[in-house]
CSV table of C-alpha atoms in Angstrom, one decimal:
chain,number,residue,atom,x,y,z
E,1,UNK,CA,18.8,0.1,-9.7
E,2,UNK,CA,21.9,0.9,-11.9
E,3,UNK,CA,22.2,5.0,-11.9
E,4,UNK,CA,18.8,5.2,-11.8
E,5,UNK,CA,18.1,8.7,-9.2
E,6,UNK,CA,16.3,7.3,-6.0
E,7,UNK,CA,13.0,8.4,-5.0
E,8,UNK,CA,11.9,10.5,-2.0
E,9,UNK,CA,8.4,9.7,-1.8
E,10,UNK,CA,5.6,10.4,1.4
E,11,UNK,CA,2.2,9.1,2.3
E,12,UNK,CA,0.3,11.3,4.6
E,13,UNK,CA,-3.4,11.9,5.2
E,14,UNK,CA,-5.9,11.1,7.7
E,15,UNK,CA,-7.0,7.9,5.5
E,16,UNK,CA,-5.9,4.4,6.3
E,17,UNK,CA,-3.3,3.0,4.0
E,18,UNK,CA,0.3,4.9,5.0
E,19,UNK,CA,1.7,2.0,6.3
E,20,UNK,CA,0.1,-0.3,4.1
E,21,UNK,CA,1.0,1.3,1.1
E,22,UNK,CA,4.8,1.2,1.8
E,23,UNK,CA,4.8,-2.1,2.6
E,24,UNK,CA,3.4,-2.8,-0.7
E,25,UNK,CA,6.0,-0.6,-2.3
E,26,UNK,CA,8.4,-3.0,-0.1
E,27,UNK,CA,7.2,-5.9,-1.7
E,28,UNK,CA,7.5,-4.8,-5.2
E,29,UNK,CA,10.9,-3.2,-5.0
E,30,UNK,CA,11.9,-6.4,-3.4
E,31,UNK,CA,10.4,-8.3,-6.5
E,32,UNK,CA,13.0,-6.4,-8.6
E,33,UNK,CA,15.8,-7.5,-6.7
E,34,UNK,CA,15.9,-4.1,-4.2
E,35,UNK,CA,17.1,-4.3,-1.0
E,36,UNK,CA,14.7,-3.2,1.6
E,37,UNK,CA,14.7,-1.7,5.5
E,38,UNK,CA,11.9,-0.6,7.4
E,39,UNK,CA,12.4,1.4,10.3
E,40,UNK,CA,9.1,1.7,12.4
E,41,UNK,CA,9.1,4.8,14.9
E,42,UNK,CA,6.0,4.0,16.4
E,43,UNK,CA,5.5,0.4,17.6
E,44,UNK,CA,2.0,-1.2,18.5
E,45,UNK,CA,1.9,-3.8,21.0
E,46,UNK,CA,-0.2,-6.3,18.9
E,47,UNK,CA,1.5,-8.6,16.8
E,48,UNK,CA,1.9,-7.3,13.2
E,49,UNK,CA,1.3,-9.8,9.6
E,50,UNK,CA,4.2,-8.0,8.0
E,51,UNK,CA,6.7,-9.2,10.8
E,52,UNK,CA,5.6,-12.7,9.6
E,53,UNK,CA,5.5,-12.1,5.8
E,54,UNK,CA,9.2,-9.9,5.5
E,55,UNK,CA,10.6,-13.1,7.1
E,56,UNK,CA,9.0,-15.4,4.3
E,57,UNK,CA,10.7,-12.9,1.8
E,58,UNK,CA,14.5,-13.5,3.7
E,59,UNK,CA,16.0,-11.0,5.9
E,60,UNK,CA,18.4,-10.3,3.4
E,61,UNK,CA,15.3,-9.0,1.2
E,62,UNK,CA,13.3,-7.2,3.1
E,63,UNK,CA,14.3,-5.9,7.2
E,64,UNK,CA,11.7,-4.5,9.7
E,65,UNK,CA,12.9,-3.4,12.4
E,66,UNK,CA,10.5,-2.3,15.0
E,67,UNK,CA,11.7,0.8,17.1
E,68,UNK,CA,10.1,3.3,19.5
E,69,UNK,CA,6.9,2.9,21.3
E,70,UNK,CA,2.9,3.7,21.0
E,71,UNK,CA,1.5,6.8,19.1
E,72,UNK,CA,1.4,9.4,22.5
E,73,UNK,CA,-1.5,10.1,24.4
E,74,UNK,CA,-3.5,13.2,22.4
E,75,UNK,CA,-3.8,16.3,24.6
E,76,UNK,CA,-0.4,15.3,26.3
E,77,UNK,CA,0.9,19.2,27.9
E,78,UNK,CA,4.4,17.9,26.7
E,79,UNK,CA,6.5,15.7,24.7
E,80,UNK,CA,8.0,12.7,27.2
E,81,UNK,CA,11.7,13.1,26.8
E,82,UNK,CA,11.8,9.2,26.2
E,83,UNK,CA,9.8,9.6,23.3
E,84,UNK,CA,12.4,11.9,22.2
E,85,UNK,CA,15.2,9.7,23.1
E,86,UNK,CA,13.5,6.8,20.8
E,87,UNK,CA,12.8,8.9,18.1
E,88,UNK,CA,16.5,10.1,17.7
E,89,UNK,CA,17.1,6.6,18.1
E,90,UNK,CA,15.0,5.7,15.1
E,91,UNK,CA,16.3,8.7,13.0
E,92,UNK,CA,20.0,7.6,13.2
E,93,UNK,CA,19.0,3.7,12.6
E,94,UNK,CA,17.5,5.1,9.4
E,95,UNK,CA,19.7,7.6,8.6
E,96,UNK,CA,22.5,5.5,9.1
E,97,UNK,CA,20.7,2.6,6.7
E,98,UNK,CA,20.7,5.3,3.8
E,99,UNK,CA,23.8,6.1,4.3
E,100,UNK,CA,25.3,2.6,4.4
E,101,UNK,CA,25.3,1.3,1.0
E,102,UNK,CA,23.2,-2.0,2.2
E,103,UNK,CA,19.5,-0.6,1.2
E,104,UNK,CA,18.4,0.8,-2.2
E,105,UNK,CA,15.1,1.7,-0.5
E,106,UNK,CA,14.5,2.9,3.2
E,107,UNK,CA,10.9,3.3,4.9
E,108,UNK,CA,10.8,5.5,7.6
E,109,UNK,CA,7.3,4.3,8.9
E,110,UNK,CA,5.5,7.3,11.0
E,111,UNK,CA,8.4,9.6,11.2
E,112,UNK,CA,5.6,12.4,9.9
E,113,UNK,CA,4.2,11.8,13.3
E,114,UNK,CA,7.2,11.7,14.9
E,115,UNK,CA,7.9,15.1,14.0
E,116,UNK,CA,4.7,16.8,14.1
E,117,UNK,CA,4.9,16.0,17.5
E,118,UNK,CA,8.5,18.2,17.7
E,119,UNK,CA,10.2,14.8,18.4
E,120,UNK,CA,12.5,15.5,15.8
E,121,UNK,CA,13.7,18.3,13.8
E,122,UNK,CA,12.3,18.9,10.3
E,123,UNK,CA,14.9,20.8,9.2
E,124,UNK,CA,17.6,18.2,10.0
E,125,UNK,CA,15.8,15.1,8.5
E,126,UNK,CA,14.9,17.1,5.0
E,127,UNK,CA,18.9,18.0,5.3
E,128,UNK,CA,19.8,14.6,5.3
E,129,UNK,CA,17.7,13.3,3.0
E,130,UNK,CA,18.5,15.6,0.4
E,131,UNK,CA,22.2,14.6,0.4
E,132,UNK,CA,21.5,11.4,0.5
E,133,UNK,CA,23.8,8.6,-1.8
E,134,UNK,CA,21.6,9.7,-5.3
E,135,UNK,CA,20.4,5.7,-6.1
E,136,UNK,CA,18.6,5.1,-2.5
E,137,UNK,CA,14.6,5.4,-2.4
E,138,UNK,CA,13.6,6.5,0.5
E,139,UNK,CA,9.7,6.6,1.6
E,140,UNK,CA,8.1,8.6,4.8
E,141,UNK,CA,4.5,7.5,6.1
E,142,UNK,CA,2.7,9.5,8.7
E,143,UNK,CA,0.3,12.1,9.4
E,144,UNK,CA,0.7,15.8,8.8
E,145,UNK,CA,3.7,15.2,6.6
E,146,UNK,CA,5.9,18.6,7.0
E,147,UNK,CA,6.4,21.0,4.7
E,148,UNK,CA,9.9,21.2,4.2
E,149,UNK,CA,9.5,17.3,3.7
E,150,UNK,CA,6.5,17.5,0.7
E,151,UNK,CA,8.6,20.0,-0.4
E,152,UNK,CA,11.4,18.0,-0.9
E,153,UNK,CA,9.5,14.7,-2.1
E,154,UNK,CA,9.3,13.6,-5.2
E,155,UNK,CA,6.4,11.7,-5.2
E,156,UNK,CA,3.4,12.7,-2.5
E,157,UNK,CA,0.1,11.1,-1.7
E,158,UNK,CA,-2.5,12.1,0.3
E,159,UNK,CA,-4.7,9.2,1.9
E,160,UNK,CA,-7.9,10.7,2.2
E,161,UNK,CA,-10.7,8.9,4.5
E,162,UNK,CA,-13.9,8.4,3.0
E,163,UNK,CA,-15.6,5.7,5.2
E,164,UNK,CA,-14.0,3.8,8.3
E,165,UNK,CA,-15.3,0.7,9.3
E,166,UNK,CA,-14.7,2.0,13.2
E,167,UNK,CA,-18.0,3.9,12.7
E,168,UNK,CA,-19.7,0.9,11.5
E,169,UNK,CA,-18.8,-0.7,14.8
E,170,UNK,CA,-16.1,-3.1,13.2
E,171,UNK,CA,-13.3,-3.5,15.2
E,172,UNK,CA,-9.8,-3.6,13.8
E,173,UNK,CA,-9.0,-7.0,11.9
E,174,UNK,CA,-5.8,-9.5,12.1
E,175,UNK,CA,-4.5,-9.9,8.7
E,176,UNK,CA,-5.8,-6.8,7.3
E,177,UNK,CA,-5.3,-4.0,9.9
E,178,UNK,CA,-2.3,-5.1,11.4
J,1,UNK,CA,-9.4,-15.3,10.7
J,2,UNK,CA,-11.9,-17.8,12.2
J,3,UNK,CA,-15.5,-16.6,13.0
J,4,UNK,CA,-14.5,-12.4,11.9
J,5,UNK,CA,-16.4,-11.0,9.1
J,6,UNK,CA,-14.7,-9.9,5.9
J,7,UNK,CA,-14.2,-6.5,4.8
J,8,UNK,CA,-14.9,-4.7,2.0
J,9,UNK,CA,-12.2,-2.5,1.3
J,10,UNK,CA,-11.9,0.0,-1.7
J,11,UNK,CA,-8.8,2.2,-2.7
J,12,UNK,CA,-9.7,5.1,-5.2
J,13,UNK,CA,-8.9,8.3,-6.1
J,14,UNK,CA,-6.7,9.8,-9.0
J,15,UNK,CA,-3.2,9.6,-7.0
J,16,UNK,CA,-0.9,6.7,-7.3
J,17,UNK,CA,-0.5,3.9,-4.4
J,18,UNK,CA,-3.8,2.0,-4.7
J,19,UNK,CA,-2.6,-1.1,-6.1
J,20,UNK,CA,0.7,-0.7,-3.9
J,21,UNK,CA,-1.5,-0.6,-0.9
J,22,UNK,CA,-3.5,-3.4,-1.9
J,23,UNK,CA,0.0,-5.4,-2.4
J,24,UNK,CA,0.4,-4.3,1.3
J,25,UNK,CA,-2.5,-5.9,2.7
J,26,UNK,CA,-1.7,-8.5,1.1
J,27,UNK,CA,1.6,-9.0,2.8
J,28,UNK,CA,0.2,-8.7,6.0
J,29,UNK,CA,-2.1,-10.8,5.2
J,30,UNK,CA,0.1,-14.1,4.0
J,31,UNK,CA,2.0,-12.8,7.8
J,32,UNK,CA,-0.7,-13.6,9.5
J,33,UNK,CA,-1.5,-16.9,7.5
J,34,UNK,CA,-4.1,-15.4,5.1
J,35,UNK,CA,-4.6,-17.4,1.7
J,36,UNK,CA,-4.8,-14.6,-0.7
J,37,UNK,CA,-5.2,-13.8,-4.7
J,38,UNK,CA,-5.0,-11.1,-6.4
J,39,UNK,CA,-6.7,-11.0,-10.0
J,40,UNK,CA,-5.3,-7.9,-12.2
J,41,UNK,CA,-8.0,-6.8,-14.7
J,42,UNK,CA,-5.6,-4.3,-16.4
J,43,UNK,CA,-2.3,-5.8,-17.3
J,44,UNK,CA,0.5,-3.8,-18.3
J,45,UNK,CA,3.1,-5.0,-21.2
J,46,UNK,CA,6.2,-4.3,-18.5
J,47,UNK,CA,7.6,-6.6,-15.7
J,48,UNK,CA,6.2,-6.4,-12.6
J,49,UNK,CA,8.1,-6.7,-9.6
J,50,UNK,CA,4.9,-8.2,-7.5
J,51,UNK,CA,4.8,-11.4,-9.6
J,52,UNK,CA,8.4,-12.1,-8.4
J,53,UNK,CA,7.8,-11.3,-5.0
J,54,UNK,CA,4.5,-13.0,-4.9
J,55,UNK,CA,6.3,-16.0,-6.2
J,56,UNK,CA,9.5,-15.6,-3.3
J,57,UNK,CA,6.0,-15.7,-0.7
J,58,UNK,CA,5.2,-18.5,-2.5
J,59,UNK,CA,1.8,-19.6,-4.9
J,60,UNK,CA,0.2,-21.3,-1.7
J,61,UNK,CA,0.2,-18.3,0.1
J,62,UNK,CA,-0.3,-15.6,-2.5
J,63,UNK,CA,-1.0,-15.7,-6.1
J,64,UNK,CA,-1.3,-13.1,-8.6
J,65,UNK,CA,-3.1,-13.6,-11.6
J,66,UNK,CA,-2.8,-11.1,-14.5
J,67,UNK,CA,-5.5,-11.0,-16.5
J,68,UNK,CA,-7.0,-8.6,-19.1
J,69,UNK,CA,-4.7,-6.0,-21.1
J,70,UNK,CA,-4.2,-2.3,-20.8
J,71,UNK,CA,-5.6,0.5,-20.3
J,72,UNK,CA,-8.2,1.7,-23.1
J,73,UNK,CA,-7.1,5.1,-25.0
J,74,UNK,CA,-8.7,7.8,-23.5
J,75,UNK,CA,-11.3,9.4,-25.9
J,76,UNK,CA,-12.4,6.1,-27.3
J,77,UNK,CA,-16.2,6.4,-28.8
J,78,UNK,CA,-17.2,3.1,-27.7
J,79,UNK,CA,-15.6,0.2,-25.7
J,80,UNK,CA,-14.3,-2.5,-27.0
J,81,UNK,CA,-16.2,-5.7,-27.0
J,82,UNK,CA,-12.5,-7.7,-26.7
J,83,UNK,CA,-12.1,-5.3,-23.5
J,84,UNK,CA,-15.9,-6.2,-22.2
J,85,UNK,CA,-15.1,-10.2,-22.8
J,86,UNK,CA,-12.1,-9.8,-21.0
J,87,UNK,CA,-13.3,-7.4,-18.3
J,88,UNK,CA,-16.0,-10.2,-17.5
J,89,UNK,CA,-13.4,-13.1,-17.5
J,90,UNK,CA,-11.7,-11.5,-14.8
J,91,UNK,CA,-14.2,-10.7,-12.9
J,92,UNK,CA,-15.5,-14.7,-13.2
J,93,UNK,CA,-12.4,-15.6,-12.0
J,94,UNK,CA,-12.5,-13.6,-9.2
J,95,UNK,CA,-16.2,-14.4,-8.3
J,96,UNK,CA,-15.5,-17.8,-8.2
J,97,UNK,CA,-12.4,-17.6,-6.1
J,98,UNK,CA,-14.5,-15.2,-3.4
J,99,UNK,CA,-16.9,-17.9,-3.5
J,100,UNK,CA,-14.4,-21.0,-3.6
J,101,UNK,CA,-13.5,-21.3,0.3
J,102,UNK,CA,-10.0,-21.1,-1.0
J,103,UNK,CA,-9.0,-17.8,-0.5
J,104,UNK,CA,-9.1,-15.7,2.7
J,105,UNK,CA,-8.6,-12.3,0.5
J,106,UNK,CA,-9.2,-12.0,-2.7
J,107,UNK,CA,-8.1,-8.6,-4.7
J,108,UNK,CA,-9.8,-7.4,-7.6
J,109,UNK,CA,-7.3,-4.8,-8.7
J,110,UNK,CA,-8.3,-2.1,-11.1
J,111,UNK,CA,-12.1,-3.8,-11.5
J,112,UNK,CA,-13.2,0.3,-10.5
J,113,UNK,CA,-11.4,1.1,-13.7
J,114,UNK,CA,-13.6,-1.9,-15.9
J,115,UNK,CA,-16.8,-0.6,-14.2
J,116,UNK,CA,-16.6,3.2,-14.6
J,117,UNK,CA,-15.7,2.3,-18.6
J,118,UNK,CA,-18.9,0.1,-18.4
J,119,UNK,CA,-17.0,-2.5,-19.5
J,120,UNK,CA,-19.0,-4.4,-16.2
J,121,UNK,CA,-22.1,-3.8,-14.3
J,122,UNK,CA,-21.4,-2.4,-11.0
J,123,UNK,CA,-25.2,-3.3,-9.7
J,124,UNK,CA,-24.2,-7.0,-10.6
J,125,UNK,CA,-21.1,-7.0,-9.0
J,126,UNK,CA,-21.9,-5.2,-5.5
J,127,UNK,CA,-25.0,-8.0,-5.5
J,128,UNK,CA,-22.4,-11.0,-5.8
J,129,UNK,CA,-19.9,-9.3,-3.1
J,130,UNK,CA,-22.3,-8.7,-0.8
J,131,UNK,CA,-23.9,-12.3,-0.7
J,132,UNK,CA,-20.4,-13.7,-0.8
J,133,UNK,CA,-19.1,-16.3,2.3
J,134,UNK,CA,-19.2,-13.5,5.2
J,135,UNK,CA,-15.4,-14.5,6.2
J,136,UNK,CA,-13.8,-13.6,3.1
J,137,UNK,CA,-12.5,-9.8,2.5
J,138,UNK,CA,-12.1,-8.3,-0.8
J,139,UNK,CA,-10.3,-5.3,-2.1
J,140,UNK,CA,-11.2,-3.1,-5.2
J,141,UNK,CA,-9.2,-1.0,-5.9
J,142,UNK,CA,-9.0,1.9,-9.3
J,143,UNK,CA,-10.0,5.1,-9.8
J,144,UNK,CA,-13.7,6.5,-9.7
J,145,UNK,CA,-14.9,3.5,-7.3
J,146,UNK,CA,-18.5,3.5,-8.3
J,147,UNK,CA,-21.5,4.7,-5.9
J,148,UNK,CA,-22.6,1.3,-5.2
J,149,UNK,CA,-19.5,-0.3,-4.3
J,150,UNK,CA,-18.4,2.8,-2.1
J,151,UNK,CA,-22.2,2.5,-0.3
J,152,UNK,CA,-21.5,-1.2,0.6
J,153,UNK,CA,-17.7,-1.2,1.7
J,154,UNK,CA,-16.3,-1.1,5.4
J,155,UNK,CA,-13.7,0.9,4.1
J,156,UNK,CA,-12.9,3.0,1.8
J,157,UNK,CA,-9.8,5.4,1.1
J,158,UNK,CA,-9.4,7.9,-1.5
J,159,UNK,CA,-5.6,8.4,-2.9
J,160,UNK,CA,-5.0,12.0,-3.5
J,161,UNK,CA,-2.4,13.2,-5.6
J,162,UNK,CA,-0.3,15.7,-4.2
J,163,UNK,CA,2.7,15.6,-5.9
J,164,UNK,CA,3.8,13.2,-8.4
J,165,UNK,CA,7.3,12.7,-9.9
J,166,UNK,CA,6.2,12.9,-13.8
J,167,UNK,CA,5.8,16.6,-13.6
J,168,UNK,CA,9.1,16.5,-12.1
J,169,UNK,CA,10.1,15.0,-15.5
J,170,UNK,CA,10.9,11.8,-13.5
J,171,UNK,CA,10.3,8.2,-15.4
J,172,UNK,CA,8.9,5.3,-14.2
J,173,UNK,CA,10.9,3.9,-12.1
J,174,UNK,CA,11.6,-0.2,-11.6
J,175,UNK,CA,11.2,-1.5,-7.9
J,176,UNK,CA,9.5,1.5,-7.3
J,177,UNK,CA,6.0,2.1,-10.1
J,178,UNK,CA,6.4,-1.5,-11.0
């Protein structure tokens, strides 16, 4: 990326397509030689394409590294403490990543959710973001993206829903939902 | 994907990340052992970094074909009849590779864009996607995803722009926009 000044991008909304749209953004920067980490702070228990696919690119290209556990249960009173525990854990994995001089672009997949749910601090994560080494891209999925955070970012889109195919009775789809 | 019916998927909407989410679907799909194409019906004059990471995937499992030329001025009185022969090439191509058996996905990036400059008939093309082999999902993807296609998808999500790094006075950036 030469001296080229990374960018902090986010993809929230309610819409489908967060995930999806970083891993696209994987694939490209990958395509121009980038080196690439994803961090995922939630993990499904299905099997997901992209694990599959990122090897197919090379390790050295493009690294997913699947951290945490399932979204939590809506409604719960109060945040487990292990989801806290794994969330840290994902923070510092991705923090750490930026910091290290090995990625030019770091996805930290869901860690909107992660701290909408208070399972990590705002304020620390916009810190250390914004004195990150100037060349590294970093992108943030999730829901409910805070507001220190779109404040931040350079580059935020909203992924609006405007038909789901649960309500048509489909259910979720190997290759294309996960 | 055995016996599953394919999805219709549309991404629309003025912010950016609706061909980079379409390039995401289409890594998870070559994960999960999807034969996918995507045909471009607007090509830009720069280098894109999919091609090259399409390529490291490799052809069998995802091809890109760029098709077309740029974007028509804005304010143009009348389309160009180069743009509506080229427009309908594109969209031949990907008919026939919807229709072909040899493609699991097929992405018809920025064909929205072709339709709502009339350059092709949206009635025409939401008749052939919806009689096309039921296992086969497609994506469209562009701004200002006409009526018709929107009434017949699974799925569709709107991009919204919330912040975008140009008004920052931000350039293009390679890896990242392309």
């Amino acid at each position: 990326m030469g001296n080229e000044k990374g960018l902090l991008i986010v993809y929230t909304g309610p819409g489908k397509g967060k995930t999806t749209c970083a891993l696209g953004a994987a694939f490209r920067a990958v395509g121009q030689g980038l080196r690439v980490l994803m961090v995922q702070f939630i993990k499904g228990s299905w099997h997901y394409g992209e694990l599959d696919a990122a090897k197919l690119l090379g390790d050295d290209k493009f690294e997913i590294r699947p951290m945490g556990r399932g979204f939590v249960k809506i409604g719960s009173a109060e945040t487990d403490p292990e989801d806290i525990r794994l969330a840290e854990k994902c923070w510092e994995a991705g923090r750490a990543a930026i910091y290290s001089g090995n990625y030019d672009l770091v996805i930290l997949d869901e860690i909107n959710y992660t701290i909408s749910y208070k399972m990590l601090d705002a304020e620390k994560v916009v810190e250390a973001l914004k004195k990150r080494p100037e060349q590294v891209h970093v992108i943030c999925t999730g829901r409910n993206a805070h507001a220190l955070l779109v404040e931040e970012a350079d580059l935020v889109t909203e992924m609006k829903e405007v038909k789901h195919p649960y309500t048509k009775g489909i259910l979720a789809q190997r290759g294309i939902d996960y």
